[in-house]
Amino acid sequence: MKRLHTLRRRAALVLLASCLGGGAGGVGAAPPIERPGANPIIRDKFTADPAPLVSGDTLYLYVGHDEAQRDEMFTMREWLVYSTQDMKTWRDHGAIMNVRDFKWAKGDAWASQAIEKNGKFYFYAAVEHDATQPGKAIAVAVSDRPTGPFVDARGSALVTNAMTPKGTHSWEDIDPTVFTDDDGSSWLAWGNRQCYIARLKPNMIEIDGPIREITPPHFEEGPWLHKQGNTYYLTYASLDRKTQRDEHVSYATAPAVTGPWTYRGLLTGSGKYSFTIHPGIARFKGDWYLFLHNAALAIGDLNGAIGRRAVTVERLHYNADGTMQPVVQSDAGVSVAPVRDVR
Ligand code: FUB
């Protein structure tokens, strides 16, 4: 009898955990943080390359799972998704995909972004292609829900290294950002050292027309497209190789997604202890946010490192002329009230 009671109790706990998790593979509430909203926002796993998506009253945050041990560089096998409704408490939905789900890829669950269109969710991600198309490539997956399950939408890469022949290295086709313009057309930008842009077909899983190069000054990787008012923004991880050791974040603006792009300088400095940084921008419940990563988190005896990063968030403000105000990265993050707002 006692055993039956214990089994029933366990079953109830499992049910409760799965309800809390919400979507497929849900694993419940992320552990509470002493000062909700403080950075880093995820503390029980190393996470990188944040990509926010607002759907309804929820902000979903897609990240790469950093699993590097000792002095490994990047060990990234899967993408995770979290959600919030208040920017302070986060729900952990677990992994939405493993890089093995793209049968033609051989590894590296690098930077990603998801977008909602026509009632579906499309997830674009950088991976390492197998030997049939050597180099990095961009994959696209689709789901009916933001928390997955996502499935490979093509069974082949959307972008391969061979499609950008001007590039000088095998990892230039990484870090997709996807953006839908007011006329309904969707655009994909990506790159490392070179930045490219192309329109997507309405089916969201094919490139439509030419791939154009739009590399802004000091472009390194991690482009992010967004629009505020009449201005289009291309924000990216930048590196001035003459003066900087670690990546910073810079941006350019344009009157149309097709350009011309005008360089606007730095948005923020480097992430604490991190060579890489990766911007992700979203407007949620009337406020703008800039997601980044640093390497300041330690878990157990593992310190932050190039392959053990931690996602952060700061508020983002615009000047009256449409430029973005420089962002100071902080430990407090959004746990404290905004200092100023001149929108
Ligand atoms: O996380 C792996 C790679 O490091 C990303 O694709 C880049 O943006 C950099 O953050």
mmCIF file of C-alpha atoms in Angstrom, residues 2-341:
data_model
loop_
_atom_site.group_PDB
_atom_site.id
_atom_site.type_symbol
_atom_site.label_atom_id
_atom_site.label_comp_id
_atom_site.label_asym_id
_atom_site.label_seq_id
_atom_site.Cartn_x
_atom_site.Cartn_y
_atom_site.Cartn_z
ATOM 1 C CA LYS A 2 2.787 2.385 0.999
ATOM 2 C CA ARG A 3 4.613 1.493 -2.254
ATOM 3 C CA LEU A 4 1.459 2.239 -4.292
ATOM 4 C CA HIS A 5 1.129 5.611 -2.546
ATOM 5 C CA THR A 6 4.784 6.447 -3.357
ATOM 6 C CA LEU A 7 4.326 5.438 -7.010
ATOM 7 C CA ARG A 8 1.167 7.579 -7.288
ATOM 8 C CA ARG A 9 2.986 10.522 -5.728
ATOM 9 C CA ARG A 10 5.888 10.111 -8.171
ATOM 10 C CA ALA A 11 3.488 9.942 -11.123
ATOM 11 C CA ALA A 12 1.775 13.146 -9.915
ATOM 12 C CA LEU A 13 5.153 14.908 -9.650
ATOM 13 C CA VAL A 14 6.138 13.814 -13.165
ATOM 14 C CA LEU A 15 2.795 15.095 -14.486
ATOM 15 C CA LEU A 16 3.243 18.412 -12.676
ATOM 16 C CA ALA A 17 6.786 18.804 -14.066
ATOM 17 C CA SER A 18 5.616 18.135 -17.615
ATOM 18 C CA CYS A 19 2.744 20.640 -17.268
ATOM 19 C CA LEU A 20 5.156 23.288 -16.004
ATOM 20 C CA GLY A 21 7.439 22.623 -18.933
ATOM 21 C CA GLY A 22 4.724 23.409 -21.449
ATOM 22 C CA GLY A 23 6.088 22.291 -24.834
ATOM 23 C CA ALA A 24 7.679 19.095 -26.023
ATOM 24 C CA GLY A 25 10.692 18.165 -23.939
ATOM 25 C CA GLY A 26 9.669 20.765 -21.334
ATOM 26 C CA VAL A 27 11.650 20.612 -18.136
ATOM 27 C CA GLY A 28 9.892 23.223 -16.021
ATOM 28 C CA ALA A 29 10.814 26.483 -14.375
ATOM 29 C CA ALA A 30 14.444 27.531 -14.574
ATOM 30 C CA PRO A 31 15.951 27.736 -11.050
ATOM 31 C CA PRO A 32 14.997 30.999 -9.329
ATOM 32 C CA ILE A 33 17.559 33.780 -9.341
ATOM 33 C CA GLU A 34 18.019 35.763 -6.132
ATOM 34 C CA ARG A 35 17.380 39.068 -7.953
ATOM 35 C CA PRO A 36 14.960 38.159 -10.755
ATOM 36 C CA GLY A 37 16.081 39.802 -14.000
ATOM 37 C CA ALA A 38 19.749 39.979 -12.966
ATOM 38 C CA ASN A 39 22.461 38.678 -15.292
ATOM 39 C CA PRO A 40 23.168 36.059 -16.391
ATOM 40 C CA ILE A 41 19.546 35.063 -16.857
ATOM 41 C CA ILE A 42 20.167 31.286 -17.136
ATOM 42 C CA ARG A 43 22.428 29.868 -14.440
ATOM 43 C CA ASP A 44 22.168 26.095 -14.449
ATOM 44 C CA LYS A 45 23.514 25.623 -17.985
ATOM 45 C CA PHE A 46 26.033 27.450 -20.151
ATOM 46 C CA THR A 47 24.138 29.190 -22.960
ATOM 47 C CA ALA A 48 25.180 31.294 -25.966
ATOM 48 C CA ASP A 49 23.989 33.130 -29.062
ATOM 49 C CA PRO A 50 20.627 34.391 -27.697
ATOM 50 C CA ALA A 51 17.819 34.823 -30.217
ATOM 51 C CA PRO A 52 14.533 36.265 -28.868
ATOM 52 C CA LEU A 53 11.164 35.738 -30.548
ATOM 53 C CA VAL A 54 7.973 37.418 -29.343
ATOM 54 C CA SER A 55 4.770 35.458 -29.940
ATOM 55 C CA GLY A 56 1.565 36.623 -28.253
ATOM 56 C CA ASP A 57 2.249 37.607 -24.658
ATOM 57 C CA THR A 58 5.402 35.493 -24.420
ATOM 58 C CA LEU A 59 9.035 36.071 -25.282
ATOM 59 C CA TYR A 60 10.816 32.881 -26.350
ATOM 60 C CA LEU A 61 14.599 32.801 -26.159
ATOM 61 C CA TYR A 62 16.514 30.331 -28.349
ATOM 62 C CA VAL A 63 20.109 29.644 -27.313
ATOM 63 C CA GLY A 64 22.917 27.279 -28.148
ATOM 64 C CA HIS A 65 23.895 24.886 -25.348
ATOM 65 C CA ASP A 66 27.589 25.309 -24.510
ATOM 66 C CA GLU A 67 28.956 21.995 -23.240
ATOM 67 C CA ALA A 68 32.712 22.498 -23.612
ATOM 68 C CA GLN A 69 34.751 20.593 -21.051
ATOM 69 C CA ARG A 70 38.183 21.703 -19.800
ATOM 70 C CA ASP A 71 39.858 23.726 -22.599
ATOM 71 C CA GLU A 72 37.657 22.531 -25.469
ATOM 72 C CA MET A 73 36.694 25.388 -27.773
ATOM 73 C CA PHE A 74 33.045 24.846 -28.732
ATOM 74 C CA THR A 75 31.085 21.703 -27.909
ATOM 75 C CA MET A 76 27.560 22.500 -29.030
ATOM 76 C CA ARG A 77 25.123 19.714 -29.893
ATOM 77 C CA GLU A 78 21.683 21.173 -29.279
ATOM 78 C CA TRP A 79 19.576 24.296 -29.080
ATOM 79 C CA LEU A 80 17.481 25.117 -26.017
ATOM 80 C CA VAL A 81 14.455 27.358 -25.630
ATOM 81 C CA TYR A 82 13.266 29.366 -22.634
ATOM 82 C CA SER A 83 10.225 31.582 -22.270
ATOM 83 C CA THR A 84 9.161 34.494 -20.132
ATOM 84 C CA GLN A 85 6.159 36.735 -19.696
ATOM 85 C CA ASP A 86 7.757 39.259 -17.368
ATOM 86 C CA MET A 87 11.440 39.333 -18.458
ATOM 87 C CA LYS A 88 12.392 38.214 -14.944
ATOM 88 C CA THR A 89 11.285 34.639 -14.538
ATOM 89 C CA TRP A 90 12.178 32.089 -17.179
ATOM 90 C CA ARG A 91 10.615 28.736 -18.033
ATOM 91 C CA ASP A 92 12.941 26.046 -19.344
ATOM 92 C CA HIS A 93 11.421 24.119 -22.264
ATOM 93 C CA GLY A 94 14.501 21.970 -22.817
ATOM 94 C CA ALA A 95 16.118 21.174 -26.151
ATOM 95 C CA ILE A 96 14.136 21.979 -29.293
ATOM 96 C CA MET A 97 16.548 20.205 -31.633
ATOM 97 C CA ASN A 98 19.802 18.301 -31.703
ATOM 98 C CA VAL A 99 22.179 18.973 -34.587
ATOM 99 C CA ARG A 100 21.820 15.238 -35.452
ATOM 100 C CA ASP A 101 18.213 16.027 -36.477
ATOM 101 C CA PHE A 102 19.733 17.539 -39.633
ATOM 102 C CA LYS A 103 20.886 14.245 -41.163
ATOM 103 C CA TRP A 104 23.265 15.981 -43.585
ATOM 104 C CA ALA A 105 25.054 17.928 -40.809
ATOM 105 C CA LYS A 106 27.971 16.536 -38.902
ATOM 106 C CA GLY A 107 27.928 18.754 -35.804
ATOM 107 C CA ASP A 108 28.123 22.236 -34.277
ATOM 108 C CA ALA A 109 24.775 23.617 -33.104
ATOM 109 C CA TRP A 110 25.904 27.220 -33.586
ATOM 110 C CA ALA A 111 23.905 30.440 -33.636
ATOM 111 C CA SER A 112 20.228 30.375 -34.576
ATOM 112 C CA GLN A 113 17.066 32.445 -34.848
ATOM 113 C CA ALA A 114 13.388 31.517 -35.030
ATOM 114 C CA ILE A 115 10.576 33.486 -36.666
ATOM 115 C CA GLU A 116 6.803 33.079 -36.797
ATOM 116 C CA LYS A 117 5.144 33.208 -40.210
ATOM 117 C CA ASN A 118 1.881 31.925 -41.680
ATOM 118 C CA GLY A 119 0.988 30.160 -38.435
ATOM 119 C CA LYS A 120 4.259 28.225 -38.309
ATOM 120 C CA PHE A 121 7.602 28.702 -36.593
ATOM 121 C CA TYR A 122 10.761 28.556 -38.721
ATOM 122 C CA PHE A 123 14.101 27.943 -37.046
ATOM 123 C CA TYR A 124 17.333 28.865 -38.881
ATOM 124 C CA ALA A 125 20.640 27.626 -37.519
ATOM 125 C CA ALA A 126 24.332 27.406 -38.336
ATOM 126 C CA VAL A 127 25.799 23.878 -38.447
ATOM 127 C CA GLU A 128 28.798 22.044 -39.883
ATOM 128 C CA HIS A 129 27.884 20.291 -43.128
ATOM 129 C CA ASP A 130 29.080 16.746 -43.816
ATOM 130 C CA ALA A 131 31.841 16.041 -46.345
ATOM 131 C CA THR A 132 29.485 16.303 -49.335
ATOM 132 C CA GLN A 133 29.419 20.128 -48.931
ATOM 133 C CA PRO A 134 32.416 20.924 -46.702
ATOM 134 C CA GLY A 135 32.193 23.941 -44.412
ATOM 135 C CA LYS A 136 29.551 25.602 -42.327
ATOM 136 C CA ALA A 137 25.979 25.771 -43.622
ATOM 137 C CA ILE A 138 22.582 27.154 -42.654
ATOM 138 C CA ALA A 139 19.763 24.770 -41.816
ATOM 139 C CA VAL A 140 16.034 25.503 -41.561
ATOM 140 C CA ALA A 141 13.516 23.591 -39.460
ATOM 141 C CA VAL A 142 9.788 24.064 -38.923
ATOM 142 C CA SER A 143 7.282 23.525 -36.143
ATOM 143 C CA ASP A 144 3.676 24.314 -35.293
ATOM 144 C CA ARG A 145 4.778 25.616 -31.903
ATOM 145 C CA PRO A 146 7.613 27.857 -30.697
ATOM 146 C CA THR A 147 8.749 25.174 -28.276
ATOM 147 C CA GLY A 148 8.891 22.488 -30.950
ATOM 148 C CA PRO A 149 9.252 19.732 -31.859
ATOM 149 C CA PHE A 150 11.086 21.206 -34.875
ATOM 150 C CA VAL A 151 11.868 19.065 -37.923
ATOM 151 C CA ASP A 152 14.291 19.637 -40.783
ATOM 152 C CA ALA A 153 12.172 21.525 -43.335
ATOM 153 C CA ARG A 154 14.194 20.623 -46.447
ATOM 154 C CA GLY A 155 16.367 17.580 -45.784
ATOM 155 C CA SER A 156 19.273 19.658 -47.120
ATOM 156 C CA ALA A 157 21.061 22.907 -46.305
ATOM 157 C CA LEU A 158 19.415 26.236 -47.132
ATOM 158 C CA VAL A 159 22.835 27.886 -47.566
ATOM 159 C CA THR A 160 26.129 26.061 -48.203
ATOM 160 C CA ASN A 161 29.679 27.346 -48.360
ATOM 161 C CA ALA A 162 29.682 26.850 -52.138
ATOM 162 C CA MET A 163 26.862 29.407 -52.519
ATOM 163 C CA THR A 164 29.150 32.237 -51.317
ATOM 164 C CA PRO A 165 32.293 31.586 -53.364
ATOM 165 C CA LYS A 166 33.920 34.951 -52.620
ATOM 166 C CA GLY A 167 34.499 33.953 -48.998
ATOM 167 C CA THR A 168 37.971 33.099 -47.833
ATOM 168 C CA HIS A 169 37.218 30.535 -45.134
ATOM 169 C CA SER A 170 34.988 27.532 -44.505
ATOM 170 C CA TRP A 171 32.983 29.044 -41.622
ATOM 171 C CA GLU A 172 31.698 32.206 -43.307
ATOM 172 C CA ASP A 173 28.120 30.865 -43.698
ATOM 173 C CA ILE A 174 27.025 31.023 -40.062
ATOM 174 C CA ASP A 175 24.759 32.991 -37.743
ATOM 175 C CA PRO A 176 21.484 33.424 -39.642
ATOM 176 C CA THR A 177 19.160 36.301 -38.742
ATOM 177 C CA VAL A 178 15.697 36.381 -40.256
ATOM 178 C CA PHE A 179 13.396 39.364 -40.608
ATOM 179 C CA THR A 180 9.950 39.938 -42.130
ATOM 180 C CA ASP A 181 9.383 43.377 -43.653
ATOM 181 C CA ASP A 182 6.115 45.338 -43.639
ATOM 182 C CA ASP A 183 5.278 44.098 -47.169
ATOM 183 C CA GLY A 184 5.441 40.492 -45.930
ATOM 184 C CA SER A 185 8.753 39.643 -47.613
ATOM 185 C CA SER A 186 11.208 37.762 -45.397
ATOM 186 C CA TRP A 187 14.967 38.219 -45.496
ATOM 187 C CA LEU A 188 17.888 36.147 -44.291
ATOM 188 C CA ALA A 189 21.235 37.730 -43.400
ATOM 189 C CA TRP A 190 24.251 35.792 -42.142
ATOM 190 C CA GLY A 191 28.013 35.581 -42.180
ATOM 191 C CA ASN A 192 31.432 35.560 -40.608
ATOM 192 C CA ARG A 193 33.851 38.254 -41.853
ATOM 193 C CA GLN A 194 31.551 38.701 -44.861
ATOM 194 C CA CYS A 195 27.905 39.566 -44.261
ATOM 195 C CA TYR A 196 25.315 38.428 -46.801
ATOM 196 C CA ILE A 197 21.613 39.026 -47.328
ATOM 197 C CA ALA A 198 19.034 37.272 -49.498
ATOM 198 C CA ARG A 199 15.265 37.250 -49.766
ATOM 199 C CA LEU A 200 13.424 34.086 -48.779
ATOM 200 C CA LYS A 201 10.650 32.619 -50.890
ATOM 201 C CA PRO A 202 7.198 32.775 -49.264
ATOM 202 C CA ASN A 203 7.652 29.104 -48.278
ATOM 203 C CA MET A 204 10.510 30.321 -45.995
ATOM 204 C CA ILE A 205 12.732 27.366 -46.917
ATOM 205 C CA GLU A 206 14.284 28.558 -50.195
ATOM 206 C CA ILE A 207 16.422 31.533 -51.188
ATOM 207 C CA ASP A 208 14.658 33.824 -53.666
ATOM 208 C CA GLY A 209 16.991 35.671 -56.016
ATOM 209 C CA PRO A 210 20.586 36.758 -55.583
ATOM 210 C CA ILE A 211 22.729 36.623 -52.453
ATOM 211 C CA ARG A 212 24.182 40.112 -51.924
ATOM 212 C CA GLU A 213 27.153 41.061 -49.789
ATOM 213 C CA ILE A 214 26.495 43.909 -47.311
ATOM 214 C CA THR A 215 29.551 43.618 -45.016
ATOM 215 C CA PRO A 216 29.635 46.679 -42.686
ATOM 216 C CA PRO A 217 32.831 47.982 -41.035
ATOM 217 C CA HIS A 218 34.553 45.610 -38.585
ATOM 218 C CA PHE A 219 31.934 42.935 -39.237
ATOM 219 C CA GLU A 220 32.885 39.682 -37.542
ATOM 220 C CA GLU A 221 29.707 37.573 -37.142
ATOM 221 C CA GLY A 222 26.305 37.392 -35.426
ATOM 222 C CA PRO A 223 24.207 39.796 -37.534
ATOM 223 C CA TRP A 224 20.733 40.727 -36.261
ATOM 224 C CA LEU A 225 18.118 42.511 -38.402
ATOM 225 C CA HIS A 226 15.287 44.535 -36.914
ATOM 226 C CA LYS A 227 13.203 47.618 -37.604
ATOM 227 C CA GLN A 228 12.075 50.498 -35.370
ATOM 228 C CA GLY A 229 9.977 53.307 -36.825
ATOM 229 C CA ASN A 230 11.128 53.817 -40.411
ATOM 230 C CA THR A 231 14.685 52.659 -39.743
ATOM 231 C CA TYR A 232 16.218 49.246 -40.421
ATOM 232 C CA TYR A 233 19.043 48.075 -38.154
ATOM 233 C CA LEU A 234 21.849 45.610 -38.796
ATOM 234 C CA THR A 235 23.481 44.932 -35.430
ATOM 235 C CA TYR A 236 26.476 42.582 -35.264
ATOM 236 C CA ALA A 237 29.505 41.261 -33.420
ATOM 237 C CA SER A 238 32.368 43.488 -34.567
ATOM 238 C CA LEU A 239 36.108 43.339 -34.138
ATOM 239 C CA ASP A 240 38.521 46.137 -34.899
ATOM 240 C CA ARG A 241 41.540 43.899 -35.219
ATOM 241 C CA LYS A 242 43.951 46.819 -34.757
ATOM 242 C CA THR A 243 42.655 47.920 -31.362
ATOM 243 C CA GLN A 244 40.383 45.252 -29.883
ATOM 244 C CA ARG A 245 41.108 41.823 -28.466
ATOM 245 C CA ASP A 246 37.503 40.657 -28.070
ATOM 246 C CA GLU A 247 34.356 41.153 -30.088
ATOM 247 C CA HIS A 248 32.200 44.224 -29.424
ATOM 248 C CA VAL A 249 28.746 45.019 -30.842
ATOM 249 C CA SER A 250 28.357 47.583 -33.636
ATOM 250 C CA TYR A 251 25.464 48.505 -35.874
ATOM 251 C CA ALA A 252 24.447 50.099 -39.137
ATOM 252 C CA THR A 253 21.117 51.606 -40.215
ATOM 253 C CA ALA A 254 19.298 51.840 -43.527
ATOM 254 C CA PRO A 255 16.095 53.274 -45.011
ATOM 255 C CA ALA A 256 15.202 49.822 -46.418
ATOM 256 C CA VAL A 257 16.217 46.249 -45.687
ATOM 257 C CA THR A 258 18.029 46.277 -49.021
ATOM 258 C CA GLY A 259 20.181 49.213 -47.821
ATOM 259 C CA PRO A 260 22.149 51.348 -48.291
ATOM 260 C CA TRP A 261 23.586 50.688 -44.829
ATOM 261 C CA THR A 262 25.269 53.482 -42.852
ATOM 262 C CA TYR A 263 27.731 52.488 -40.150
ATOM 263 C CA ARG A 264 26.699 53.909 -36.738
ATOM 264 C CA GLY A 265 29.573 52.708 -34.544
ATOM 265 C CA LEU A 266 29.588 50.766 -31.298
ATOM 266 C CA LEU A 267 26.454 49.707 -29.421
ATOM 267 C CA THR A 268 28.282 47.959 -26.571
ATOM 268 C CA GLY A 269 31.702 46.661 -25.555
ATOM 269 C CA SER A 270 32.855 43.091 -25.167
ATOM 270 C CA GLY A 271 31.136 40.541 -22.926
ATOM 271 C CA LYS A 272 32.929 39.937 -19.620
ATOM 272 C CA TYR A 273 35.733 37.336 -20.061
ATOM 273 C CA SER A 274 34.388 36.442 -23.511
ATOM 274 C CA PHE A 275 35.998 36.607 -26.926
ATOM 275 C CA THR A 276 32.622 36.279 -28.659
ATOM 276 C CA ILE A 277 29.456 38.292 -28.169
ATOM 277 C CA HIS A 278 26.177 37.891 -29.990
ATOM 278 C CA PRO A 279 23.331 40.442 -30.154
ATOM 279 C CA GLY A 280 19.638 39.521 -30.265
ATOM 280 C CA ILE A 281 17.044 42.324 -30.179
ATOM 281 C CA ALA A 282 13.314 42.296 -29.475
ATOM 282 C CA ARG A 283 10.483 44.611 -28.496
ATOM 283 C CA PHE A 284 8.340 43.034 -25.777
ATOM 284 C CA LYS A 285 5.340 44.583 -24.050
ATOM 285 C CA GLY A 286 6.390 48.054 -25.258
ATOM 286 C CA ASP A 287 10.058 47.921 -24.231
ATOM 287 C CA TRP A 288 13.143 47.073 -26.262
ATOM 288 C CA TYR A 289 15.745 44.558 -25.091
ATOM 289 C CA LEU A 290 19.266 43.639 -26.171
ATOM 290 C CA PHE A 291 20.312 40.054 -25.443
ATOM 291 C CA LEU A 292 24.036 39.254 -25.347
ATOM 292 C CA HIS A 293 26.340 36.669 -23.873
ATOM 293 C CA ASN A 294 29.452 36.828 -21.713
ATOM 294 C CA ALA A 295 31.619 34.198 -20.040
ATOM 295 C CA ALA A 296 31.208 35.281 -16.426
ATOM 296 C CA LEU A 297 29.207 32.293 -15.150
ATOM 297 C CA ALA A 298 30.763 29.409 -13.196
ATOM 298 C CA ILE A 299 28.868 26.170 -12.618
ATOM 299 C CA GLY A 300 30.406 23.790 -10.101
ATOM 300 C CA ASP A 301 34.103 23.579 -10.923
ATOM 301 C CA LEU A 302 33.591 24.776 -14.513
ATOM 302 C CA ASN A 303 34.433 28.428 -15.080
ATOM 303 C CA GLY A 304 33.186 30.542 -17.943
ATOM 304 C CA ALA A 305 35.312 30.189 -21.089
ATOM 305 C CA ILE A 306 35.156 30.627 -24.844
ATOM 306 C CA GLY A 307 32.931 27.558 -25.019
ATOM 307 C CA ARG A 308 31.083 28.113 -21.710
ATOM 308 C CA ARG A 309 29.099 31.290 -22.088
ATOM 309 C CA ALA A 310 26.066 32.802 -20.341
ATOM 310 C CA VAL A 311 23.196 34.781 -21.830
ATOM 311 C CA THR A 312 22.406 38.266 -20.503
ATOM 312 C CA VAL A 313 19.829 40.954 -21.231
ATOM 313 C CA GLU A 314 19.795 44.754 -21.023
ATOM 314 C CA ARG A 315 17.228 47.375 -21.891
ATOM 315 C CA LEU A 316 17.710 49.116 -25.224
ATOM 316 C CA HIS A 317 16.812 52.749 -25.903
ATOM 317 C CA TYR A 318 16.703 54.876 -29.036
ATOM 318 C CA ASN A 319 17.581 58.515 -29.540
ATOM 319 C CA ALA A 320 15.134 60.840 -31.275
ATOM 320 C CA ASP A 321 17.197 60.581 -34.491
ATOM 321 C CA GLY A 322 16.759 56.806 -34.555
ATOM 322 C CA THR A 323 20.266 55.915 -33.378
ATOM 323 C CA MET A 324 20.512 53.460 -30.475
ATOM 324 C CA GLN A 325 21.896 54.609 -27.147
ATOM 325 C CA PRO A 326 25.116 52.840 -26.109
ATOM 326 C CA VAL A 327 24.367 49.894 -23.828
ATOM 327 C CA VAL A 328 26.324 49.354 -20.614
ATOM 328 C CA GLN A 329 26.470 45.668 -19.707
ATOM 329 C CA SER A 330 25.630 45.110 -16.058
ATOM 330 C CA ASP A 331 25.093 42.454 -13.418
ATOM 331 C CA ALA A 332 21.743 44.023 -12.490
ATOM 332 C CA GLY A 333 20.333 43.598 -16.010
ATOM 333 C CA VAL A 334 16.577 44.179 -15.974
ATOM 334 C CA SER A 335 16.237 43.479 -12.237
ATOM 335 C CA VAL A 336 16.267 47.244 -11.684
ATOM 336 C CA ALA A 337 14.007 49.956 -13.110
ATOM 337 C CA PRO A 338 15.171 51.668 -16.319
ATOM 338 C CA VAL A 339 17.443 54.647 -15.694
ATOM 339 C CA ARG A 340 16.201 56.737 -18.628
ATOM 340 C CA ASP A 341 13.972 56.434 -21.615
#
